[in-house]
mmCIF file of C-alpha atoms in Angstrom:
data_model
loop_
_atom_site.group_PDB
_atom_site.id
_atom_site.type_symbol
_atom_site.label_atom_id
_atom_site.label_comp_id
_atom_site.label_asym_id
_atom_site.label_seq_id
_atom_site.Cartn_x
_atom_site.Cartn_y
_atom_site.Cartn_z
ATOM 1 C CA MET H 217 -52.866 184.385 78.598
ATOM 2 C CA ASN H 218 -56.454 183.225 77.958
ATOM 3 C CA ASN H 219 -59.057 186.072 78.883
ATOM 4 C CA GLU H 220 -61.028 183.878 81.575
ATOM 5 C CA ALA H 221 -57.419 183.749 83.840
ATOM 6 C CA MET H 222 -57.156 187.615 83.178
ATOM 7 C CA ASP H 223 -60.809 188.220 83.836
ATOM 8 C CA PHE H 224 -60.470 186.172 87.200
ATOM 9 C CA ALA H 225 -57.352 188.266 87.965
ATOM 10 C CA ALA H 226 -59.105 191.684 87.465
ATOM 11 C CA GLN H 227 -62.171 190.443 89.739
ATOM 12 C CA MET H 228 -59.972 189.268 92.494
ATOM 13 C CA ASP H 229 -57.985 192.613 92.624
ATOM 14 C CA ALA H 230 -61.188 194.547 92.583
ATOM 15 C CA ALA H 231 -62.471 192.673 95.440
ATOM 16 C CA ASP H 232 -59.292 192.755 97.474
ATOM 17 C CA ALA H 233 -59.347 194.717 100.563
ATOM 18 C CA LEU H 234 -55.698 195.185 100.543
ATOM 19 C CA ALA H 235 -55.222 196.109 97.148
ATOM 20 C CA GLN H 236 -54.266 199.534 98.102
ATOM 21 C CA MET H 237 -51.608 198.401 100.598
ATOM 22 C CA SER H 238 -49.265 198.073 97.452
ATOM 23 C CA GLU H 239 -49.197 201.962 97.116
ATOM 24 C CA ARG H 240 -47.419 202.246 100.203
ATOM 25 C CA PHE H 241 -44.349 200.395 98.694
ATOM 26 C CA ALA H 242 -42.101 201.853 96.108
ATOM 27 C CA LEU H 243 -42.037 199.570 92.995
ATOM 28 C CA PRO H 244 -38.769 199.118 91.094
ATOM 29 C CA ARG H 245 -38.567 200.145 87.733
ATOM 30 C CA GLY H 246 -36.319 199.431 84.555
ATOM 31 C CA SER H 247 -33.950 201.462 82.605
ATOM 32 C CA GLU H 248 -36.714 202.806 80.802
ATOM 33 C CA GLY H 249 -39.025 203.626 83.515
ATOM 34 C CA ASN H 250 -41.333 200.784 83.155
ATOM 35 C CA PRO H 251 -42.568 199.022 86.680
ATOM 36 C CA LEU H 252 -40.850 195.588 87.204
ATOM 37 C CA LEU H 253 -42.885 192.609 87.882
ATOM 38 C CA TYR H 254 -41.403 192.089 91.499
ATOM 39 C CA LEU H 255 -41.820 188.510 92.957
ATOM 40 C CA CYS H 256 -38.721 188.492 94.785
ATOM 41 C CA GLY H 257 -39.756 189.499 98.587
ATOM 42 C CA HIS H 258 -38.592 186.043 99.578
ATOM 43 C CA SER H 259 -34.989 187.280 99.287
ATOM 44 C CA LEU H 260 -35.527 191.374 99.810
ATOM 45 C CA GLY H 261 -38.962 192.938 100.449
ATOM 46 C CA LEU H 262 -39.874 196.413 99.096
ATOM 47 C CA ALA H 263 -39.360 199.539 100.294
ATOM 48 C CA PRO H 264 -42.142 200.967 102.551
ATOM 49 C CA ARG H 265 -42.850 204.542 101.375
ATOM 50 C CA GLY H 266 -42.846 205.369 105.046
ATOM 51 C CA ALA H 267 -39.452 204.224 105.484
ATOM 52 C CA ARG H 268 -37.534 207.476 103.933
ATOM 53 C CA ALA H 269 -39.608 209.870 106.401
ATOM 54 C CA LEU H 270 -38.573 207.768 109.326
ATOM 55 C CA VAL H 271 -34.647 207.419 108.138
ATOM 56 C CA ASP H 272 -34.848 211.368 107.384
ATOM 57 C CA GLU H 273 -36.398 212.050 110.721
ATOM 58 C CA GLN H 274 -33.058 210.386 112.631
ATOM 59 C CA LEU H 275 -30.880 212.118 110.271
ATOM 60 C CA ASP H 276 -32.259 215.404 111.110
ATOM 61 C CA ASP H 277 -32.446 214.541 114.890
ATOM 62 C CA TRP H 278 -28.577 213.458 114.690
ATOM 63 C CA GLU H 279 -27.959 216.550 113.055
ATOM 64 C CA GLN H 280 -29.638 218.999 115.330
ATOM 65 C CA LEU H 281 -29.054 217.131 118.610
ATOM 66 C CA GLY H 282 -26.078 215.102 118.085
ATOM 67 C CA VAL H 283 -25.567 213.059 121.162
ATOM 68 C CA LEU H 284 -28.643 214.409 123.073
ATOM 69 C CA GLY H 285 -30.766 212.542 120.416
ATOM 70 C CA HIS H 286 -30.391 209.523 122.672
ATOM 71 C CA GLU H 287 -32.975 211.140 124.867
ATOM 72 C CA GLY H 288 -34.250 214.050 123.033
ATOM 73 C CA ALA H 289 -34.935 212.698 119.710
ATOM 74 C CA ARG H 290 -38.647 212.760 118.427
ATOM 75 C CA ARG H 291 -38.069 208.700 118.929
ATOM 76 C CA PRO H 292 -35.577 208.593 121.630
ATOM 77 C CA TRP H 293 -32.579 206.432 120.497
ATOM 78 C CA ILE H 294 -32.231 204.455 123.873
ATOM 79 C CA GLU H 295 -35.584 203.095 123.427
ATOM 80 C CA PHE H 296 -35.953 203.050 119.610
ATOM 81 C CA ALA H 297 -35.502 199.237 119.289
ATOM 82 C CA ASP H 298 -38.042 198.571 121.931
ATOM 83 C CA ALA H 299 -40.963 199.938 119.874
ATOM 84 C CA LEU H 300 -40.827 196.973 117.778
ATOM 85 C CA ARG H 301 -41.433 194.479 120.015
ATOM 86 C CA PRO H 302 -45.118 194.465 120.189
ATOM 87 C CA GLY H 303 -45.458 194.117 116.413
ATOM 88 C CA LEU H 304 -42.880 191.369 116.328
ATOM 89 C CA ALA H 305 -44.625 189.600 118.943
ATOM 90 C CA VAL H 306 -47.820 189.769 117.154
ATOM 91 C CA LEU H 307 -45.906 187.952 113.756
ATOM 92 C CA ALA H 308 -43.900 185.513 116.053
ATOM 93 C CA GLY H 309 -47.211 184.535 118.164
ATOM 94 C CA ALA H 310 -45.312 185.705 121.224
ATOM 95 C CA ASP H 311 -45.419 187.793 124.501
ATOM 96 C CA SER H 312 -43.589 190.971 123.559
ATOM 97 C CA LYS H 313 -41.018 190.193 126.365
ATOM 98 C CA GLU H 314 -40.233 187.086 124.395
ATOM 99 C CA VAL H 315 -39.084 188.964 121.461
ATOM 100 C CA VAL H 316 -36.309 191.479 120.759
ATOM 101 C CA ALA H 317 -34.773 193.300 117.505
ATOM 102 C CA MET H 318 -31.053 193.083 117.519
ATOM 103 C CA ASN H 319 -27.727 192.427 115.422
ATOM 104 C CA SER H 320 -28.449 190.345 112.420
ATOM 105 C CA LEU H 321 -29.449 186.414 111.910
ATOM 106 C CA THR H 322 -26.312 184.671 112.154
ATOM 107 C CA ALA H 323 -25.049 186.765 114.996
ATOM 108 C CA ASN H 324 -28.157 186.132 116.784
ATOM 109 C CA LEU H 325 -27.977 182.636 115.827
ATOM 110 C CA HIS H 326 -24.752 182.246 117.671
ATOM 111 C CA LEU H 327 -25.833 183.965 120.814
ATOM 112 C CA MET H 328 -28.495 181.698 121.161
ATOM 113 C CA LEU H 329 -26.296 178.645 120.401
ATOM 114 C CA ALA H 330 -23.873 179.965 123.311
ATOM 115 C CA SER H 331 -27.023 179.822 125.736
ATOM 116 C CA PHE H 332 -28.829 176.637 124.334
ATOM 117 C CA TYR H 333 -26.205 174.182 122.957
ATOM 118 C CA ARG H 334 -24.770 172.129 125.948
ATOM 119 C CA PRO H 335 -23.574 169.432 124.830
ATOM 120 C CA THR H 336 -22.539 166.365 126.954
ATOM 121 C CA ARG H 337 -20.269 163.367 126.046
ATOM 122 C CA GLU H 338 -23.544 161.432 125.496
ATOM 123 C CA ARG H 339 -25.531 164.040 123.902
ATOM 124 C CA SER H 340 -23.416 166.382 121.413
ATOM 125 C CA CYS H 341 -25.209 166.451 118.402
ATOM 126 C CA ILE H 342 -27.254 169.124 116.457
ATOM 127 C CA LEU H 343 -29.913 168.131 114.018
ATOM 128 C CA ILE H 344 -30.456 170.313 110.776
ATOM 129 C CA GLU H 345 -32.131 169.720 107.587
ATOM 130 C CA GLY H 346 -29.549 168.708 104.635
ATOM 131 C CA GLY H 347 -29.052 171.602 102.387
ATOM 132 C CA ALA H 348 -29.559 174.041 105.225
ATOM 133 C CA PHE H 349 -28.762 177.746 104.218
ATOM 134 C CA SER H 350 -25.223 177.840 104.578
ATOM 135 C CA SER H 351 -24.890 180.468 107.031
ATOM 136 C CA ASP H 352 -26.980 177.944 109.315
ATOM 137 C CA ARG H 353 -24.797 175.202 108.925
ATOM 138 C CA HIS H 354 -21.407 177.384 109.016
ATOM 139 C CA ALA H 355 -22.785 178.420 112.711
ATOM 140 C CA VAL H 356 -23.657 175.121 114.039
ATOM 141 C CA ALA H 357 -20.422 173.332 112.558
ATOM 142 C CA SER H 358 -18.361 175.919 114.335
ATOM 143 C CA GLN H 359 -20.213 175.819 117.391
ATOM 144 C CA ILE H 360 -19.760 171.835 117.789
ATOM 145 C CA ALA H 361 -16.110 172.516 116.909
ATOM 146 C CA TRP H 362 -16.138 175.357 119.552
ATOM 147 C CA HIS H 363 -17.289 172.974 122.206
ATOM 148 C CA GLY H 364 -14.327 170.493 121.166
ATOM 149 C CA TYR H 365 -16.629 168.055 119.157
ATOM 150 C CA ASP H 366 -16.303 167.066 115.621
ATOM 151 C CA PRO H 367 -18.879 168.129 113.018
ATOM 152 C CA ALA H 368 -18.414 165.444 111.018
ATOM 153 C CA SER H 369 -19.948 162.962 113.658
ATOM 154 C CA SER H 370 -22.133 165.426 115.890
ATOM 155 C CA LEU H 371 -23.679 167.314 112.861
ATOM 156 C CA ILE H 372 -26.529 165.248 111.874
ATOM 157 C CA GLU H 373 -28.062 166.293 108.576
ATOM 158 C CA LEU H 374 -31.403 164.993 107.527
ATOM 159 C CA ARG H 375 -32.318 165.200 103.736
ATOM 160 C CA PRO H 376 -35.122 164.037 101.906
ATOM 161 C CA GLU H 377 -35.790 160.946 100.922
ATOM 162 C CA PRO H 378 -34.119 159.988 97.555
ATOM 163 C CA GLY H 379 -35.406 161.416 94.716
ATOM 164 C CA GLY H 380 -37.548 163.896 96.509
ATOM 165 C CA ASP H 381 -37.513 167.564 97.264
ATOM 166 C CA LEU H 382 -39.193 167.732 100.349
ATOM 167 C CA ILE H 383 -38.698 166.414 103.940
ATOM 168 C CA ASP H 384 -41.478 164.319 105.518
ATOM 169 C CA PRO H 385 -42.310 165.409 108.914
ATOM 170 C CA GLU H 386 -42.370 161.550 109.748
ATOM 171 C CA GLN H 387 -38.925 161.362 108.623
ATOM 172 C CA ILE H 388 -37.923 163.769 111.220
ATOM 173 C CA GLU H 389 -39.911 161.941 114.095
ATOM 174 C CA THR H 390 -38.352 158.567 113.344
ATOM 175 C CA LEU H 391 -34.795 160.273 113.528
ATOM 176 C CA LEU H 392 -35.587 161.669 116.782
ATOM 177 C CA ARG H 393 -36.911 158.344 118.513
ATOM 178 C CA GLU H 394 -34.046 156.533 116.864
ATOM 179 C CA ARG H 395 -31.408 158.996 117.902
ATOM 180 C CA GLY H 396 -32.629 161.470 120.262
ATOM 181 C CA GLU H 397 -30.582 160.361 122.992
ATOM 182 C CA GLN H 398 -27.718 161.615 121.164
ATOM 183 C CA ILE H 399 -29.255 165.090 119.834
ATOM 184 C CA ALA H 400 -28.723 167.931 122.121
ATOM 185 C CA LEU H 401 -30.396 170.369 120.056
ATOM 186 C CA VAL H 402 -32.109 170.614 116.610
ATOM 187 C CA LEU H 403 -32.066 173.997 114.337
ATOM 188 C CA TRP H 404 -34.950 173.743 111.952
ATOM 189 C CA PRO H 405 -36.214 176.141 109.379
ATOM 190 C CA GLY H 406 -40.059 177.436 109.596
ATOM 191 C CA VAL H 407 -39.832 177.709 105.883
ATOM 192 C CA GLN H 408 -37.129 175.836 103.755
ATOM 193 C CA PHE H 409 -35.200 178.741 101.654
ATOM 194 C CA ARG H 410 -34.743 176.723 98.595
ATOM 195 C CA THR H 411 -38.191 174.726 98.177
ATOM 196 C CA GLY H 412 -40.434 177.019 99.924
ATOM 197 C CA GLN H 413 -41.529 174.092 102.405
ATOM 198 C CA ALA H 414 -43.338 175.292 105.574
ATOM 199 C CA PHE H 415 -43.173 172.610 108.558
ATOM 200 C CA ASP H 416 -45.635 172.128 111.011
ATOM 201 C CA ILE H 417 -43.580 173.607 114.171
ATOM 202 C CA THR H 418 -46.282 172.337 116.595
ATOM 203 C CA ARG H 419 -45.874 168.863 115.638
ATOM 204 C CA LEU H 420 -41.724 169.415 115.493
ATOM 205 C CA ALA H 421 -41.888 171.090 118.927
ATOM 206 C CA ARG H 422 -43.801 168.012 120.310
ATOM 207 C CA ALA H 423 -41.195 165.638 118.885
ATOM 208 C CA CYS H 424 -38.478 167.798 120.399
ATOM 209 C CA ARG H 425 -39.902 167.795 123.893
ATOM 210 C CA ALA H 426 -40.798 163.922 123.794
ATOM 211 C CA THR H 427 -37.086 163.213 123.224
ATOM 212 C CA GLY H 428 -35.654 165.855 125.292
ATOM 213 C CA CYS H 429 -33.842 168.016 122.498
ATOM 214 C CA THR H 430 -34.011 171.663 122.421
ATOM 215 C CA LEU H 431 -35.546 173.131 119.710
ATOM 216 C CA GLY H 432 -34.243 176.266 117.781
ATOM 217 C CA LEU H 433 -35.749 177.884 114.754
ATOM 218 C CA ASP H 434 -34.654 179.698 111.817
ATOM 219 C CA LEU H 435 -37.750 182.098 110.608
ATOM 220 C CA ALA H 436 -35.684 184.124 108.065
ATOM 221 C CA HIS H 437 -38.320 182.945 105.260
ATOM 222 C CA ALA H 438 -41.222 182.101 107.844
ATOM 223 C CA ILE H 439 -41.932 185.148 110.086
ATOM 224 C CA GLY H 440 -44.166 187.716 108.183
ATOM 225 C CA ASN H 441 -44.887 184.819 105.599
ATOM 226 C CA VAL H 442 -46.591 182.040 107.465
ATOM 227 C CA PRO H 443 -48.527 181.856 110.927
ATOM 228 C CA LEU H 444 -46.365 181.265 114.111
ATOM 229 C CA GLN H 445 -47.196 180.622 117.758
ATOM 230 C CA LEU H 446 -44.007 180.353 119.058
ATOM 231 C CA HIS H 447 -44.891 180.997 122.609
ATOM 232 C CA GLY H 448 -47.834 178.421 122.602
ATOM 233 C CA ASP H 449 -45.847 175.670 120.729
ATOM 234 C CA GLU H 450 -42.964 176.207 123.561
ATOM 235 C CA VAL H 451 -40.426 176.604 121.090
ATOM 236 C CA ASP H 452 -37.002 177.343 122.847
ATOM 237 C CA PHE H 453 -35.725 179.896 120.848
ATOM 238 C CA ALA H 454 -35.802 181.417 117.308
ATOM 239 C CA VAL H 455 -33.932 183.760 115.253
ATOM 240 C CA TRP H 456 -34.839 185.757 111.779
ATOM 241 C CA CYS H 457 -33.694 188.688 109.646
ATOM 242 C CA SER H 458 -36.207 191.436 108.832
ATOM 243 C CA TYR H 459 -35.294 192.113 105.193
ATOM 244 C CA LYS H 460 -37.104 189.698 103.326
ATOM 245 C CA TYR H 461 -41.108 189.608 104.176
ATOM 246 C CA LEU H 462 -40.675 192.220 106.832
ATOM 247 C CA ASN H 463 -39.297 194.434 104.465
ATOM 248 C CA GLY H 464 -37.045 196.228 106.667
ATOM 249 C CA GLY H 465 -34.200 197.075 104.313
ATOM 250 C CA PRO H 466 -31.042 195.474 103.220
ATOM 251 C CA GLY H 467 -28.717 194.691 106.341
ATOM 252 C CA ALA H 468 -31.842 195.428 108.490
ATOM 253 C CA ILE H 469 -31.772 194.842 112.066
ATOM 254 C CA GLY H 470 -32.654 191.066 112.945
ATOM 255 C CA GLY H 471 -34.545 189.489 115.856
ATOM 256 C CA ALA H 472 -34.725 186.575 118.323
ATOM 257 C CA PHE H 473 -37.200 184.855 120.626
ATOM 258 C CA VAL H 474 -36.426 183.059 123.752
ATOM 259 C CA HIS H 475 -39.667 181.399 125.424
ATOM 260 C CA GLN H 476 -40.244 182.632 128.753
ATOM 261 C CA LYS H 477 -39.853 179.496 130.538
ATOM 262 C CA HIS H 478 -36.172 180.019 130.280
ATOM 263 C CA PHE H 479 -36.556 183.539 131.755
ATOM 264 C CA GLY H 480 -35.067 183.558 135.481
ATOM 265 C CA VAL H 481 -32.924 180.515 134.843
ATOM 266 C CA ASP H 482 -29.481 180.807 135.108
ATOM 267 C CA LEU H 483 -28.377 180.185 131.479
ATOM 268 C CA PRO H 484 -25.017 180.937 130.472
ATOM 269 C CA ARG H 485 -24.942 183.393 127.701
ATOM 270 C CA LEU H 486 -22.418 185.712 125.724
ATOM 271 C CA THR H 487 -23.018 189.339 127.637
ATOM 272 C CA GLY H 488 -23.041 193.021 126.304
ATOM 273 C CA TRP H 489 -23.738 196.128 128.073
ATOM 274 C CA TRP H 490 -27.115 196.867 125.909
ATOM 275 C CA GLY H 491 -28.674 193.421 127.497
ATOM 276 C CA HIS H 492 -27.878 194.948 131.010
ATOM 277 C CA GLU H 493 -31.087 195.711 132.947
ATOM 278 C CA SER H 494 -32.234 199.048 131.435
ATOM 279 C CA THR H 495 -32.727 201.165 134.509
ATOM 280 C CA THR H 496 -29.042 200.808 135.644
ATOM 281 C CA ARG H 497 -27.284 200.002 132.346
ATOM 282 C CA PHE H 498 -25.828 203.380 132.350
ATOM 283 C CA ALA H 499 -24.265 203.231 135.702
ATOM 284 C CA MET H 500 -21.780 200.927 133.861
ATOM 285 C CA GLY H 501 -21.372 198.550 137.166
ATOM 286 C CA GLU H 502 -18.946 195.578 136.917
ATOM 287 C CA GLN H 503 -21.924 192.924 137.475
ATOM 288 C CA PHE H 504 -23.949 192.043 134.544
ATOM 289 C CA VAL H 505 -27.629 192.132 135.537
ATOM 290 C CA PRO H 506 -29.702 190.706 132.351
ATOM 291 C CA GLY H 507 -32.569 192.609 131.237
ATOM 292 C CA ALA H 508 -36.114 191.217 131.491
ATOM 293 C CA GLY H 509 -36.893 188.677 128.829
ATOM 294 C CA ALA H 510 -35.375 188.164 125.446
ATOM 295 C CA ALA H 511 -33.725 191.698 125.902
ATOM 296 C CA GLY H 512 -31.130 190.258 128.169
ATOM 297 C CA TRP H 513 -29.408 188.407 125.129
ATOM 298 C CA GLN H 514 -28.898 192.028 123.559
ATOM 299 C CA LEU H 515 -25.058 193.141 123.109
ATOM 300 C CA SER H 516 -24.710 196.539 121.803
ATOM 301 C CA ASN H 517 -26.966 199.556 121.364
ATOM 302 C CA PRO H 518 -28.886 199.113 118.044
ATOM 303 C CA SER H 519 -28.240 200.788 114.628
ATOM 304 C CA ILE H 520 -31.028 203.385 114.652
ATOM 305 C CA LEU H 521 -30.865 203.802 110.722
ATOM 306 C CA ALA H 522 -30.709 199.922 110.288
ATOM 307 C CA THR H 523 -33.923 199.850 112.572
ATOM 308 C CA ALA H 524 -36.102 202.734 111.293
ATOM 309 C CA PRO H 525 -37.360 201.292 108.195
ATOM 310 C CA LEU H 526 -38.879 198.338 110.489
ATOM 311 C CA ILE H 527 -40.895 200.679 112.221
ATOM 312 C CA ALA H 528 -42.730 201.424 108.834
ATOM 313 C CA SER H 529 -42.885 198.172 107.689
ATOM 314 C CA LEU H 530 -44.902 196.708 110.879
ATOM 315 C CA GLN H 531 -47.092 199.310 110.911
ATOM 316 C CA LEU H 532 -48.216 198.035 107.392
ATOM 317 C CA PHE H 533 -48.396 194.547 108.955
ATOM 318 C CA ILE H 534 -50.657 195.818 112.131
ATOM 319 C CA SER H 535 -52.740 197.876 109.596
ATOM 320 C CA ALA H 536 -53.361 194.907 107.318
ATOM 321 C CA GLY H 537 -53.841 192.272 110.061
ATOM 322 C CA LEU H 538 -52.417 188.839 109.740
ATOM 323 C CA PRO H 539 -55.803 186.928 109.109
ATOM 324 C CA ALA H 540 -56.535 189.104 105.733
ATOM 325 C CA LEU H 541 -52.834 188.718 104.690
ATOM 326 C CA LEU H 542 -52.514 184.978 104.991
ATOM 327 C CA GLN H 543 -55.763 184.405 103.231
ATOM 328 C CA LYS H 544 -54.521 186.543 100.395
ATOM 329 C CA SER H 545 -51.192 184.928 100.380
ATOM 330 C CA ARG H 546 -52.946 181.803 100.184
ATOM 331 C CA ALA H 547 -55.180 182.799 97.279
ATOM 332 C CA LEU H 548 -52.295 184.508 95.206
ATOM 333 C CA THR H 549 -49.984 181.488 95.548
ATOM 334 C CA GLY H 550 -52.855 179.044 94.753
ATOM 335 C CA PHE H 551 -53.673 181.004 91.772
ATOM 336 C CA LEU H 552 -49.954 180.841 90.778
ATOM 337 C CA ALA H 553 -49.672 177.059 91.026
ATOM 338 C CA GLN H 554 -53.230 176.625 89.259
ATOM 339 C CA LEU H 555 -51.897 178.843 86.481
ATOM 340 C CA ILE H 556 -48.524 177.249 86.165
ATOM 341 C CA LEU H 557 -50.340 173.558 86.058
ATOM 342 C CA GLN H 558 -52.677 174.799 83.301
ATOM 343 C CA ARG H 559 -50.250 176.497 81.337
ATOM 344 C CA CYS H 560 -46.608 174.834 81.780
ATOM 345 C CA SER H 561 -46.917 171.498 83.335
ATOM 346 C CA ASP H 562 -45.504 170.112 80.491
ATOM 347 C CA ALA H 563 -42.300 172.175 80.921
ATOM 348 C CA VAL H 564 -42.328 173.065 84.594
ATOM 349 C CA GLN H 565 -42.328 171.189 88.027
ATOM 350 C CA ILE H 566 -43.554 172.933 90.951
ATOM 351 C CA VAL H 567 -41.011 171.840 93.697
ATOM 352 C CA SER H 568 -42.976 173.647 96.541
ATOM 353 C CA PRO H 569 -45.887 171.631 98.211
ATOM 354 C CA LEU H 570 -49.096 172.151 96.590
ATOM 355 C CA ARG H 571 -51.005 172.184 99.694
ATOM 356 C CA ALA H 572 -51.477 175.516 101.035
ATOM 357 C CA GLU H 573 -50.684 175.016 104.804
ATOM 358 C CA ALA H 574 -47.312 173.385 103.872
ATOM 359 C CA ARG H 575 -45.810 176.375 102.197
ATOM 360 C CA GLY H 576 -45.870 180.103 102.389
ATOM 361 C CA CYS H 577 -46.266 182.423 99.231
ATOM 362 C CA GLN H 578 -42.969 180.989 98.038
ATOM 363 C CA LEU H 579 -43.143 178.717 94.940
ATOM 364 C CA SER H 580 -39.953 177.146 93.743
ATOM 365 C CA LEU H 581 -40.080 176.080 90.117
ATOM 366 C CA ARG H 582 -37.869 173.396 88.058
ATOM 367 C CA ILE H 583 -37.492 173.576 84.461
ATOM 368 C CA ASN H 584 -38.113 170.051 83.178
ATOM 369 C CA ALA H 585 -35.276 170.250 80.325
ATOM 370 C CA GLY H 586 -32.677 170.647 82.710
ATOM 371 C CA ARG H 587 -30.241 173.366 84.498
ATOM 372 C CA ASN H 588 -29.337 175.068 81.437
ATOM 373 C CA ALA H 589 -32.659 175.577 80.130
ATOM 374 C CA GLY H 590 -33.761 176.599 83.345
ATOM 375 C CA LEU H 591 -31.118 179.606 83.356
ATOM 376 C CA ARG H 592 -31.831 180.217 80.270
ATOM 377 C CA ALA H 593 -35.708 180.660 81.155
ATOM 378 C CA PHE H 594 -34.642 182.780 84.191
ATOM 379 C CA ARG H 595 -32.572 185.239 82.121
ATOM 380 C CA GLN H 596 -35.414 185.628 79.667
ATOM 381 C CA LEU H 597 -37.665 186.468 82.258
ATOM 382 C CA ALA H 598 -35.366 188.966 83.818
ATOM 383 C CA SER H 599 -35.167 190.362 80.157
ATOM 384 C CA LEU H 600 -39.000 190.615 80.034
ATOM 385 C CA GLY H 601 -39.114 192.724 83.425
ATOM 386 C CA VAL H 602 -39.609 190.035 85.757
ATOM 387 C CA VAL H 603 -37.477 190.175 89.277
ATOM 388 C CA ALA H 604 -37.244 186.721 90.845
ATOM 389 C CA ASP H 605 -34.190 184.784 91.640
ATOM 390 C CA TRP H 606 -32.295 181.481 90.771
ATOM 391 C CA ARG H 607 -30.894 179.033 93.694
ATOM 392 C CA GLU H 608 -28.744 176.441 92.268
ATOM 393 C CA PRO H 609 -28.577 173.919 91.055
ATOM 394 C CA ASP H 610 -31.626 174.118 89.032
ATOM 395 C CA ILE H 611 -34.653 176.400 90.975
ATOM 396 C CA ILE H 612 -36.500 179.569 89.878
ATOM 397 C CA ARG H 613 -37.920 180.937 93.013
ATOM 398 C CA VAL H 614 -40.870 183.432 92.800
ATOM 399 C CA ALA H 615 -43.405 184.723 95.672
ATOM 400 C CA PRO H 616 -46.388 186.797 95.114
ATOM 401 C CA VAL H 617 -46.339 188.775 98.422
ATOM 402 C CA PRO H 618 -49.822 189.802 99.744
ATOM 403 C CA LEU H 619 -48.600 193.395 101.039
ATOM 404 C CA TYR H 620 -47.611 194.639 97.416
ATOM 405 C CA ASN H 621 -48.367 191.832 94.847
ATOM 406 C CA SER H 622 -51.781 191.490 92.983
ATOM 407 C CA PHE H 623 -53.547 188.879 90.937
ATOM 408 C CA ALA H 624 -52.899 190.775 88.059
ATOM 409 C CA ASP H 625 -49.015 190.280 88.837
ATOM 410 C CA VAL H 626 -49.464 186.344 88.957
ATOM 411 C CA ALA H 627 -51.289 186.145 85.798
ATOM 412 C CA ARG H 628 -48.915 188.141 83.744
ATOM 413 C CA TYR H 629 -45.986 186.217 85.633
ATOM 414 C CA VAL H 630 -47.197 182.802 84.006
ATOM 415 C CA GLN H 631 -47.949 184.617 80.592
ATOM 416 C CA LEU H 632 -43.994 185.754 80.360
ATOM 417 C CA LEU H 633 -42.992 182.288 82.025
ATOM 418 C CA ALA H 634 -44.839 180.718 79.008
ATOM 419 C CA THR H 635 -43.301 183.378 76.264
ATOM 420 C CA ALA H 636 -39.704 182.621 78.323
ATOM 421 C CA LEU H 637 -40.089 178.938 77.729
ATOM 422 C CA ARG H 638 -40.989 179.264 74.135
ATOM 423 C CA ALA H 639 -38.229 181.429 73.648
#
C-alpha cells in the first residue's frame, strides 16, 4: 500500500470521534494470538465487551433467585425484552409501540405473513426479489401453499436485467403497475444480502400503496446499517435478526415492526400467551386480548440469555449516535471502494452500488478471473488473517463496520487483497 493511502487512513482515524468505540468490542485473534482483520459484521457482529457482564448478571440472578427472578432480578425478566424497544425504535425510525424484540427472523416473518398475507382468487401473488435469501423464499412459498395456492404461479421473483447484478427501482415500479392487481404482498429486503444494494424504501412504499399491495421488509442487513424511517414511510411490517449489525450474538433475539395504522384492527394472527395484554397475562384467561402495538404479536416469553447481549449493543448505538455512525460508515466504505478501484480494478469488480446512498457498509467483490480464482483469493486472504465471507457463486463480501472498524483496517485489507491476487 502506498504511503499516501496509509497516511490518509492515519489522519482519518486520528480525527475519528468514534475511534474509541472499537475498544468496547472483543476482537477475535488468530492461533498465534494476533488480532484478525474482522470485516464480517454483515454476517455476525463482534461481541460488545459489556455483553458478558449482562449475561453473567442474569446467570447470577437465576442461581440466587430461581423463579423469583422474573420479578426480583436486577432487570426483572418479565419486562426484560421491553427495555430494548426504545433503542430498536430509534434504529427502525419508528414509535416504540411499533417495535418488539421476539423470536428469530423467519419465525417473525411467518407470524407477520399470517396476519398480512390475505390472498384472494384475484390477488394471491407475493413479490420477492430473485435470489432472495433462501429462508425468505422458503417462508413465502410455504405460506402460499398453506393458503391453497401454487407457488409456481403465485410467487413472483423479480431479477436484475440480464447481465446485471442490481435491481433498478424502476423495474419494481413497472412490475407493480403491470401486475399489481394480482399481488397481495411485496416482501423486499432493505439491503440485498448478496450484493449489498440498499433500496429506497420511501419510493418502494409509495409504489406499493399506489397499487394496493401490502409491503413487508426483511431488514436483516439493513437495521443498524442504513437509515430507516419505517413509520414515516408507512411500511406495513418488517422483521429482522439481531446478530449482524446489531451485534446481539449468535442466535440473538430477533425483532419485528408493525405500523400503528394496523393497531386496533381485527387482523388475524397466530397467538401465544406473551402477546396477551400484560396486566392480565398471568390471569391465564381463555380469551386472548392482544397487547398494545407490535407486542401483541409475541408468542412466548423471551430467552433472557439470548436477549442480554443486545442490551449492551444498543447502548453503544445510542452512545455513538446514528448520524455519526452513518457519516463514518459512508466514509469507510467509500475509502474502501476508492482504494480497490485504484489498486485492483483490473482484477476485481465491485458488485455493490458505488453511490453511497444505494448501499450500506458492505461491498461485494467479484474476481474477474472467475469463481475458482475468487475462491483462491478468498482462502489466501483468510490465511493472511482476514475474516470476510464467500457467497456463491462468485462473491467475496466485506464490511467495514463503523462501530469497530478503522480506516487503517480498510487500507490494510486492500493491501492484503492485492497480495492475495498476486499469489
